[in-house]
Short mmCIF file of C-alpha atoms in Angstrom, two decimals:
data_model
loop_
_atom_site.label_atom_id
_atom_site.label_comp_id
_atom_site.label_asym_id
_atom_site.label_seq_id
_atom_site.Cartn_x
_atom_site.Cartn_y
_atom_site.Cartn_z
CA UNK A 25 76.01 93.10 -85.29
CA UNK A 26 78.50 95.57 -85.47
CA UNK A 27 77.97 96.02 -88.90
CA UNK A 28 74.03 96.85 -88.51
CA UNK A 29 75.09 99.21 -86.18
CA UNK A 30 77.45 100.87 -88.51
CA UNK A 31 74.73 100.69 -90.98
CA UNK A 32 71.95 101.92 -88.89
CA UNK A 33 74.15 105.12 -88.00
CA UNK A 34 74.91 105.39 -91.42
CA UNK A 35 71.02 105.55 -92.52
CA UNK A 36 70.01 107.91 -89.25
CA UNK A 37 72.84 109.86 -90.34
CA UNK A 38 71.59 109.86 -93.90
CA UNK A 39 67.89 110.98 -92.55
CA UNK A 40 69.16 113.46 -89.87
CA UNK A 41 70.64 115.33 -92.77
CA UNK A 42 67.25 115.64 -94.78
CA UNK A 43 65.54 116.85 -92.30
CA UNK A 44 66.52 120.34 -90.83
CA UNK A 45 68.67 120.03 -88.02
CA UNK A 46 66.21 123.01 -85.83
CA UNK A 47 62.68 122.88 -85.47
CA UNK A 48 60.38 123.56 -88.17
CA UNK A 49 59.40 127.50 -88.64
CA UNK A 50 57.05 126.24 -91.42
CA UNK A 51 54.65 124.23 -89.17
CA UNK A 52 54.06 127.02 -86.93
CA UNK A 53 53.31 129.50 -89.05
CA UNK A 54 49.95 129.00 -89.94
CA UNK A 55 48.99 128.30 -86.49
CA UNK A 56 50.47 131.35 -84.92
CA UNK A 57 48.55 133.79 -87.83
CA UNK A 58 45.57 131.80 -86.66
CA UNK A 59 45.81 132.66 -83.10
CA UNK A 60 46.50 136.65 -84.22
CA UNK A 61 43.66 136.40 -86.26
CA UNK A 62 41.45 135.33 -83.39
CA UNK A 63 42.61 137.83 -80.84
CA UNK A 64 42.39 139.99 -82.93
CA UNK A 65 38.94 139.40 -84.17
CA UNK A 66 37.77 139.26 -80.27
CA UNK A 67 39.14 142.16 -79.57
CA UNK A 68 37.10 144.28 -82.26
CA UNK A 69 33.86 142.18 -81.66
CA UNK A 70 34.41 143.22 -78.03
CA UNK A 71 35.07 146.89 -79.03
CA UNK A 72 31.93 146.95 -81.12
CA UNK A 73 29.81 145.61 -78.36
CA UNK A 74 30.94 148.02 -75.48
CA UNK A 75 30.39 150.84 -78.12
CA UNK A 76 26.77 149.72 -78.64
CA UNK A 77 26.23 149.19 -75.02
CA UNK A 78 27.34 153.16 -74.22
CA UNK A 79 25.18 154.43 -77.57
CA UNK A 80 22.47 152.39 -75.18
CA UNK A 81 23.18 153.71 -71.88
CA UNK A 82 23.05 157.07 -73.29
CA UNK A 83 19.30 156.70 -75.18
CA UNK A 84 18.66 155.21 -71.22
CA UNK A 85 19.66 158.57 -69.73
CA UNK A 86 17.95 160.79 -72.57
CA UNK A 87 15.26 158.89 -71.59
CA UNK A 88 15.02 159.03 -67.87
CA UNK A 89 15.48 162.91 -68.45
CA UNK A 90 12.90 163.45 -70.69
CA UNK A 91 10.27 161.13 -68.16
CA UNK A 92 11.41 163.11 -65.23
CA UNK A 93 10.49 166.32 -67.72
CA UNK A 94 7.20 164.91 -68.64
CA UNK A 95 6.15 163.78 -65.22
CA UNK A 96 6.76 167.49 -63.70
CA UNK A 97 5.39 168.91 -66.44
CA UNK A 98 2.01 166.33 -65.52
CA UNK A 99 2.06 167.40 -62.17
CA UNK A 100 2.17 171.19 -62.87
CA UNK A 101 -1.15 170.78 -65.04
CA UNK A 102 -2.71 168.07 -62.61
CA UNK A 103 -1.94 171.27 -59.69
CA UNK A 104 -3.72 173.30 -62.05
CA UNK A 105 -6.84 171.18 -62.62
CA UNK A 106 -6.74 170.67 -58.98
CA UNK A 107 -6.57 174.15 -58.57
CA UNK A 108 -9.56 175.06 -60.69
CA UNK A 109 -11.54 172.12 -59.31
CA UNK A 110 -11.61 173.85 -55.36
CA UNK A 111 -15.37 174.82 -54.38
CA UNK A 112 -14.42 178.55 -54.20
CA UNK A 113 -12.68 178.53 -57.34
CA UNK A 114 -15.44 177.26 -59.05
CA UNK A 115 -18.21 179.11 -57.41
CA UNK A 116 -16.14 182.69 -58.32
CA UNK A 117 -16.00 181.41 -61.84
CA UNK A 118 -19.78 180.02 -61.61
CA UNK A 119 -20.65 183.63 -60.54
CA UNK A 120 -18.68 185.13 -63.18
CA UNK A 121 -20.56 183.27 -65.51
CA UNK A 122 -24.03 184.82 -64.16
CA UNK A 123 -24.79 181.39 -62.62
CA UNK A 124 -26.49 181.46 -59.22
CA UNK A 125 -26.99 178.67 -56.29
CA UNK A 126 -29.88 176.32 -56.66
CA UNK A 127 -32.73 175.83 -54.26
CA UNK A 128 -33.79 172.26 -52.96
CA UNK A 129 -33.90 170.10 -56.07
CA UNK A 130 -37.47 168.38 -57.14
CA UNK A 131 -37.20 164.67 -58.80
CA UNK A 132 -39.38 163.26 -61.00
CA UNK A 133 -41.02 159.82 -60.29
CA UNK A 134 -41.24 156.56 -62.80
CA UNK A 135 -44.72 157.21 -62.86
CA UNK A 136 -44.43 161.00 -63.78
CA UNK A 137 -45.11 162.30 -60.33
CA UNK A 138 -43.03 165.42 -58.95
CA UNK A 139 -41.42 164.60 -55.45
CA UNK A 140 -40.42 167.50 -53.83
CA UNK A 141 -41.21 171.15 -54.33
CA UNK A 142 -39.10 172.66 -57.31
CA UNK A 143 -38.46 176.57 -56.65
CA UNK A 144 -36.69 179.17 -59.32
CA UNK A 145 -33.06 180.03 -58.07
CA UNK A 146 -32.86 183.25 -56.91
CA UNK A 147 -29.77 185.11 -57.17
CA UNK A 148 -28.29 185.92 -53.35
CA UNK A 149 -26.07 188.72 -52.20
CA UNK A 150 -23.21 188.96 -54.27
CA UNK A 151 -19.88 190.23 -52.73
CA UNK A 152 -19.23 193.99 -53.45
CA UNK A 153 -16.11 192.96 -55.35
CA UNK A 154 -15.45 189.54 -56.82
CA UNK A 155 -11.91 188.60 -55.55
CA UNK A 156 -8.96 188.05 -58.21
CA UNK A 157 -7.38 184.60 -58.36
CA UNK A 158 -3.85 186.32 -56.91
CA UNK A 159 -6.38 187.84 -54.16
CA UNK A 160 -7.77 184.47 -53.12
CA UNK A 161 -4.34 182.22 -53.32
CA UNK A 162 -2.76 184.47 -50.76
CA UNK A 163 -6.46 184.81 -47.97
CA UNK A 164 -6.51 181.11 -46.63
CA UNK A 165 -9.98 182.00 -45.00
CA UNK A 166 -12.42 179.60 -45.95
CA UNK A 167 -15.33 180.95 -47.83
CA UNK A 168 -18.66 182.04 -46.72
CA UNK A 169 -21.61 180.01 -47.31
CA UNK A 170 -24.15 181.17 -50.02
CA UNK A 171 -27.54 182.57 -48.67
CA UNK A 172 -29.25 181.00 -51.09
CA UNK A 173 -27.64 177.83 -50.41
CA UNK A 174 -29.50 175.24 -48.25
CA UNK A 175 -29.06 175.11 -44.64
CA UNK A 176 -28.08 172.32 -43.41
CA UNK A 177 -30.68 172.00 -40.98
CA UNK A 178 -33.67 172.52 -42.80
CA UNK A 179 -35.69 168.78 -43.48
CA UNK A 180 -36.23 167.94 -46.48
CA UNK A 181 -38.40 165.42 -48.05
CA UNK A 182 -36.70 164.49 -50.94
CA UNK A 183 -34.17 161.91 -50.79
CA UNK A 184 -30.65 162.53 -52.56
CA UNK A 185 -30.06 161.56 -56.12
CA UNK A 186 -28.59 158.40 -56.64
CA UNK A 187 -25.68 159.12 -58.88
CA UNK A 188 -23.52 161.62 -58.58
CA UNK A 189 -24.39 163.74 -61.52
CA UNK A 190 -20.86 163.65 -63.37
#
């Protein structure tokens, strides 16, 4: 036995001195340029995505600017249209325009029968001087009723039209 021993320490010995006596640089090498590589490569993926995610944010605020723009710039015109739409506005421009206030409207039947009694609309009084638009924003008065316009007590046979008229 002693001898197997003597030979056994003499073949370990043998093998210890083939192989290097610290560990191996050569194993690790491949695997520690791997993991570089990889942090690396997540690190520039990562910086490419949080630059596309500011380019975004940034077309998201251009775009909430220009909607705010665009929605004040709707209002203005819908203040405008409002504006024009009031009853005095458009019975100034109406009168402008050489227009004058109907009488009691006549309707014609199915059957070709008149209902009601048509009239020609007569121009009223007109007032001595037609206001300016600057005039009329700052009175807040209401606005007189036409002479020629129906009273609201006078009884009329004719029933109202059924649509609007727009």
């Amino acid at each position: 036995m002693t001898r197997t021993a003597e030979q056994t320490k003499g073949r370990a010995g043998r093998l210890t001195r083939l192989m290097p006596a610290g560990p191996s640089t050569a194993a690790r090498t491949p695997f520690v340029l791997l993991v570089v590589l990889l942090l690396a490569g997540g690190l520039i993926s990562l910086l490419l995505l949080n630059s596309a995610l500011n380019e975004g944010s940034f077309k998201l605020s251009k775009l909430k600017r220009e909607t705010t723009e665009l929605t004040d710039e709707q209002q203005a015109l819908q203040r405008d249209v409002d504006s024009y739409s009031q009853p005095d506005a458009l019975e100034r421009r109406a009168r402008q325009l050489g227009m004058v206030p109907g009488g009691n409207p006549a309707f014609l039947n199915p059957d070709g029968t008149v209902r009601g009694v048509p009239e020609q609309a007569t121009a009223g009084p007109s007032p001595a001087v037609a206001p300016t638009p600057e005039a009329n924003a700052a009175t807040t008065a209401p606005a007189e009723p036409s002479a020629a316009a129906p009273s609201p007590t006078a009884t009329s046979t004719t029933p109202p039209p059924t649509s609007p008229g727009r």
